[in-house]
């Protein structure tokens, strides 16, 4: 008979600074490779990765010693993905790489502030209406002032700075959904959130940003399912979406062309299938270990913008290797698993819903990007979270990650200690 008194072996926690050292070494090596990708060695590309490493050490050191945090798993994953993105951008356009670094640092600062705000549930409840109104205002501004880029009217230029309002509305969408359903779940609350969701998705369809609209819809399904726990609720929403999607495809020529290319890219390799066929060919030529940073062929077929945004996963698989591409995908899966684990022990429904919805949004957006460029799904043009070049996208990804961070009870252990609460041993 087994000894029931046998204790479960103690699992030693991760050594944060040892893991950070390994990550820093990797980033510095990729920085050197990225800087030497072109004929002239780019010190700006190398300096970008060096500064990123310094920022990471400052961040971990400050929160470890001042706030006594020990849970940095999510940040390490985001640091890793952001560093890979900077290395790719630096190998293509060192100037754009340095600009992207500034956005990454802004994202880290915003993430830190947002985590503090999310620690106060009562404050979040009070902010849900102003945040919802602000999101609608942003979408209206997008409708009025938005410029059409690559078929979608989702770019707004203010004072020489170009932003995508829909990226910030993603954060508001999760915040409002989780905050609205935190309190007693009345039909009035649910109806308000449904109206808000329809307004967001409908506006995105009007500006022809169908990829982001799809991301919003899947996030809505996650929030609705966590609220009701019933499959039929999600089924009704999916049925309505299929009907709406069929209408859009029929009356929007731009979308129809996208769908007509789906699964037929090899029939017109220099026309509608040009992008995906060249990406797939490049990925195949890279093999398991890759051709080396700067030695791929995909970057020769497309402009700097596509190579570092929509097609960034293709260039990574070709030059860094298919195995490395799998590691990146597993990084996003790890974020989702972390959110699920955190949601079970979260302090309130708000954190559970926000964490799972945020992780679902990031994971689904990743799937749309990777499966879109490989023709597994129709090409939607969404970015790869944390990796693709883009200011608005990077800021929103860090903000969404804050929802998952806030759901981890270890994040606010220092606050519990101040209030007399017991810390976990």
Tab-separated table of N, CA, C and O in Angstrom, residues 107-163:
chain	number	residue	atom	x	y	z
A	107	UNK	N	5.936	50.590	-24.292
A	107	UNK	CA	5.020	49.500	-23.974
A	107	UNK	C	5.298	48.907	-22.605
A	107	UNK	O	4.364	48.599	-21.842
A	108	UNK	N	6.576	48.743	-22.260
A	108	UNK	CA	6.958	48.203	-20.946
A	108	UNK	C	6.525	49.148	-19.825
A	108	UNK	O	5.993	48.716	-18.788
A	109	UNK	N	6.739	50.447	-20.037
A	109	UNK	CA	6.327	51.448	-19.037
A	109	UNK	C	4.803	51.437	-18.884
A	109	UNK	O	4.268	51.431	-17.766
A	110	UNK	N	4.096	51.437	-20.018
A	110	UNK	CA	2.633	51.394	-19.977
A	110	UNK	C	2.117	50.128	-19.309
A	110	UNK	O	1.145	50.170	-18.536
A	111	UNK	N	2.767	49.005	-19.598
A	111	UNK	CA	2.418	47.730	-18.977
A	111	UNK	C	2.530	47.812	-17.459
A	111	UNK	O	1.630	47.384	-16.729
A	112	UNK	N	3.625	48.386	-16.981
A	112	UNK	CA	3.863	48.495	-15.539
A	112	UNK	C	2.800	49.352	-14.860
A	112	UNK	O	2.271	48.995	-13.795
A	113	UNK	N	2.468	50.485	-15.491
A	113	UNK	CA	1.449	51.384	-14.926
A	113	UNK	C	0.071	50.722	-14.934
A	113	UNK	O	-0.688	50.795	-13.964
A	114	UNK	N	-0.247	50.056	-16.041
A	114	UNK	CA	-1.557	49.430	-16.194
A	114	UNK	C	-1.756	48.304	-15.179
A	114	UNK	O	-2.859	48.106	-14.664
A	115	UNK	N	-0.681	47.553	-14.893
A	115	UNK	CA	-0.767	46.486	-13.891
A	115	UNK	C	-1.133	47.068	-12.531
A	115	UNK	O	-1.943	46.498	-11.783
A	116	UNK	N	-0.551	48.220	-12.186
A	116	UNK	CA	-0.884	48.882	-10.919
A	116	UNK	C	-2.359	49.297	-10.900
A	116	UNK	O	-3.048	49.139	-9.896
A	117	UNK	N	-2.843	49.852	-12.007
A	117	UNK	CA	-4.247	50.275	-12.087
A	117	UNK	C	-5.176	49.073	-11.933
A	117	UNK	O	-6.178	49.126	-11.215
A	118	UNK	N	-4.848	47.987	-12.603
A	118	UNK	CA	-5.689	46.790	-12.561
A	118	UNK	C	-5.713	46.154	-11.173
A	118	UNK	O	-6.618	45.362	-10.861
A	119	UNK	N	-4.743	46.504	-10.331
A	119	UNK	CA	-4.722	45.958	-8.979
A	119	UNK	C	-5.865	46.448	-8.121
A	119	UNK	O	-6.210	45.825	-7.105
A	120	UNK	N	-6.507	47.553	-8.520
A	120	UNK	CA	-7.630	48.126	-7.774
A	120	UNK	C	-8.931	47.816	-8.510
A	120	UNK	O	-9.295	48.510	-9.462
A	121	UNK	N	-9.629	46.781	-8.085
A	121	UNK	CA	-10.853	46.353	-8.771
A	121	UNK	C	-11.935	47.425	-8.719
A	121	UNK	O	-12.648	47.662	-9.708
A	122	UNK	N	-12.063	48.084	-7.590
A	122	UNK	CA	-13.100	49.116	-7.449
A	122	UNK	C	-12.869	50.249	-8.455
A	122	UNK	O	-13.820	50.769	-9.060
A	123	UNK	N	-11.611	50.632	-8.633
A	123	UNK	CA	-11.294	51.675	-9.607
A	123	UNK	C	-11.641	51.214	-11.017
A	123	UNK	O	-12.176	51.995	-11.816
A	124	UNK	N	-11.363	49.963	-11.327
A	124	UNK	CA	-11.675	49.417	-12.654
A	124	UNK	C	-13.175	49.446	-12.924
A	124	UNK	O	-13.605	49.733	-14.045
A	125	UNK	N	-13.969	49.154	-11.901
A	125	UNK	CA	-15.420	49.192	-12.060
A	125	UNK	C	-15.904	50.612	-12.402
A	125	UNK	O	-16.798	50.812	-13.212
A	126	UNK	N	-15.269	51.608	-11.756
A	126	UNK	CA	-15.656	53.003	-12.006
A	126	UNK	C	-15.216	53.477	-13.392
A	126	UNK	O	-15.836	54.372	-13.967
A	127	UNK	N	-14.153	52.886	-13.912
A	127	UNK	CA	-13.594	53.338	-15.190
A	127	UNK	C	-14.248	52.703	-16.407
A	127	UNK	O	-14.008	53.136	-17.536
A	128	UNK	N	-15.091	51.672	-16.202
A	128	UNK	CA	-15.573	50.919	-17.363
A	128	UNK	C	-16.411	51.772	-18.317
A	128	UNK	O	-16.287	51.644	-19.531
A	129	UNK	N	-17.260	52.666	-17.783
A	129	UNK	CA	-18.077	53.510	-18.665
A	129	UNK	C	-17.233	54.542	-19.409
A	129	UNK	O	-17.365	54.679	-20.636
A	130	UNK	N	-16.333	55.285	-18.731
A	130	UNK	CA	-15.473	56.213	-19.473
A	130	UNK	C	-14.610	55.516	-20.527
A	130	UNK	O	-14.395	56.058	-21.611
A	131	UNK	N	-14.120	54.321	-20.222
A	131	UNK	CA	-13.301	53.579	-21.184
A	131	UNK	C	-14.141	53.179	-22.394
A	131	UNK	O	-13.684	53.267	-23.543
A	132	UNK	N	-15.372	52.745	-22.163
A	132	UNK	CA	-16.266	52.362	-23.266
A	132	UNK	C	-16.560	53.564	-24.164
A	132	UNK	O	-16.521	53.460	-25.398
A	133	UNK	N	-16.834	54.712	-23.548
A	133	UNK	CA	-17.102	55.930	-24.320
A	133	UNK	C	-15.866	56.337	-25.108
A	133	UNK	O	-15.947	56.700	-26.288
A	134	UNK	N	-14.696	56.253	-24.462
A	134	UNK	CA	-13.453	56.590	-25.149
A	134	UNK	C	-13.186	55.698	-26.348
A	134	UNK	O	-12.706	56.157	-27.393
A	135	UNK	N	-13.508	54.403	-26.212
A	135	UNK	CA	-13.309	53.466	-27.320
A	135	UNK	C	-14.199	53.825	-28.509
A	135	UNK	O	-13.757	53.806	-29.661
A	136	UNK	N	-15.448	54.155	-28.231
A	136	UNK	CA	-16.370	54.536	-29.309
A	136	UNK	C	-15.898	55.817	-29.986
A	136	UNK	O	-15.944	55.951	-31.222
A	137	UNK	N	-15.411	56.774	-29.198
A	137	UNK	CA	-14.891	58.026	-29.761
A	137	UNK	C	-13.716	57.752	-30.689
A	137	UNK	O	-13.607	58.332	-31.781
A	138	UNK	N	-12.815	56.862	-30.283
A	138	UNK	CA	-11.664	56.509	-31.116
A	138	UNK	C	-12.100	55.912	-32.449
A	138	UNK	O	-11.555	56.238	-33.508
A	139	UNK	N	-13.116	55.048	-32.399
A	139	UNK	CA	-13.601	54.425	-33.629
A	139	UNK	C	-14.288	55.444	-34.546
A	139	UNK	O	-14.169	55.375	-35.774
A	140	UNK	N	-15.003	56.395	-33.943
A	140	UNK	CA	-15.645	57.453	-34.740
A	140	UNK	C	-14.586	58.323	-35.412
A	140	UNK	O	-14.704	58.682	-36.593
A	141	UNK	N	-13.523	58.654	-34.667
A	141	UNK	CA	-12.411	59.421	-35.240
A	141	UNK	C	-11.795	58.650	-36.399
A	141	UNK	O	-11.449	59.225	-37.437
A	142	UNK	N	-11.668	57.326	-36.213
A	142	UNK	CA	-11.131	56.482	-37.275
A	142	UNK	C	-12.007	56.537	-38.521
A	142	UNK	O	-11.511	56.593	-39.661
A	143	UNK	N	-13.330	56.531	-38.304
A	143	UNK	CA	-14.264	56.595	-39.432
A	143	UNK	C	-14.146	57.910	-40.197
A	143	UNK	O	-14.227	57.950	-41.429
A	144	UNK	N	-13.939	58.994	-39.455
A	144	UNK	CA	-13.928	60.321	-40.076
A	144	UNK	C	-12.562	60.665	-40.680
A	144	UNK	O	-12.478	61.161	-41.806
A	145	UNK	N	-11.488	60.376	-39.926
A	145	UNK	CA	-10.152	60.822	-40.338
A	145	UNK	C	-9.260	59.709	-40.880
A	145	UNK	O	-8.140	59.989	-41.317
A	146	UNK	N	-9.731	58.483	-40.840
A	146	UNK	CA	-8.898	57.356	-41.236
A	146	UNK	C	-8.485	57.387	-42.700
A	146	UNK	O	-9.246	57.790	-43.574
A	147	UNK	N	-7.231	56.952	-42.939
A	147	UNK	CA	-6.707	56.847	-44.300
A	147	UNK	C	-6.642	55.381	-44.704
A	147	UNK	O	-6.362	54.509	-43.882
A	148	UNK	N	-6.900	55.115	-45.980
A	148	UNK	CA	-6.892	53.743	-46.489
A	148	UNK	C	-5.468	53.313	-46.796
A	148	UNK	O	-4.770	53.944	-47.583
A	149	UNK	N	-5.032	52.229	-46.135
A	149	UNK	CA	-3.717	51.641	-46.375
A	149	UNK	C	-3.908	50.140	-46.545
A	149	UNK	O	-4.465	49.480	-45.670
A	150	UNK	N	-3.447	49.596	-47.681
A	150	UNK	CA	-3.618	48.168	-47.986
A	150	UNK	C	-5.079	47.736	-47.853
A	150	UNK	O	-5.389	46.679	-47.311
A	151	UNK	N	-5.984	48.593	-48.344
A	151	UNK	CA	-7.396	48.230	-48.421
A	151	UNK	C	-8.226	48.542	-47.202
A	151	UNK	O	-9.444	48.466	-47.250
A	152	UNK	N	-7.606	48.886	-46.068
A	152	UNK	CA	-8.350	49.148	-44.834
A	152	UNK	C	-8.159	50.592	-44.389
A	152	UNK	O	-7.062	51.126	-44.424
A	153	UNK	N	-9.252	51.201	-43.944
A	153	UNK	CA	-9.226	52.602	-43.492
A	153	UNK	C	-8.938	52.646	-41.995
A	153	UNK	O	-9.738	53.122	-41.189
A	154	UNK	N	-7.779	52.142	-41.604
A	154	UNK	CA	-7.502	52.007	-40.178
A	154	UNK	C	-6.284	52.797	-39.701
A	154	UNK	O	-5.703	52.496	-38.656
A	155	UNK	N	-5.886	53.823	-40.454
A	155	UNK	CA	-4.738	54.642	-40.064
A	155	UNK	C	-5.158	56.089	-39.898
A	155	UNK	O	-5.815	56.651	-40.767
A	156	UNK	N	-4.766	56.687	-38.776
A	156	UNK	CA	-5.070	58.089	-38.502
A	156	UNK	C	-3.766	58.816	-38.219
A	156	UNK	O	-2.973	58.381	-37.385
A	157	UNK	N	-3.545	59.928	-38.942
A	157	UNK	CA	-2.324	60.703	-38.766
A	157	UNK	C	-2.635	61.974	-37.981
A	157	UNK	O	-3.462	62.786	-38.398
A	158	UNK	N	-1.968	62.115	-36.815
A	158	UNK	CA	-2.180	63.280	-35.956
A	158	UNK	C	-0.824	63.906	-35.635
A	158	UNK	O	0.013	63.276	-34.966
A	159	UNK	N	-0.604	65.115	-36.117
A	159	UNK	CA	0.646	65.803	-35.847
A	159	UNK	C	1.870	65.071	-36.359
A	159	UNK	O	2.926	65.100	-35.729
A	160	UNK	N	1.715	64.408	-37.490
A	160	UNK	CA	2.836	63.674	-38.072
A	160	UNK	C	3.028	62.282	-37.508
A	160	UNK	O	3.884	61.529	-37.977
A	161	UNK	N	2.243	61.926	-36.481
A	161	UNK	CA	2.317	60.586	-35.889
A	161	UNK	C	1.135	59.759	-36.375
A	161	UNK	O	-0.016	60.180	-36.266
A	162	UNK	N	1.427	58.563	-36.912
A	162	UNK	CA	0.376	57.704	-37.445
A	162	UNK	C	0.041	56.604	-36.448
A	162	UNK	O	0.938	55.912	-35.950
A	163	UNK	N	-1.235	56.455	-36.146
A	163	UNK	CA	-1.676	55.445	-35.179
A	163	UNK	C	-2.840	54.653	-35.760
A	163	UNK	O	-3.497	55.085	-36.710
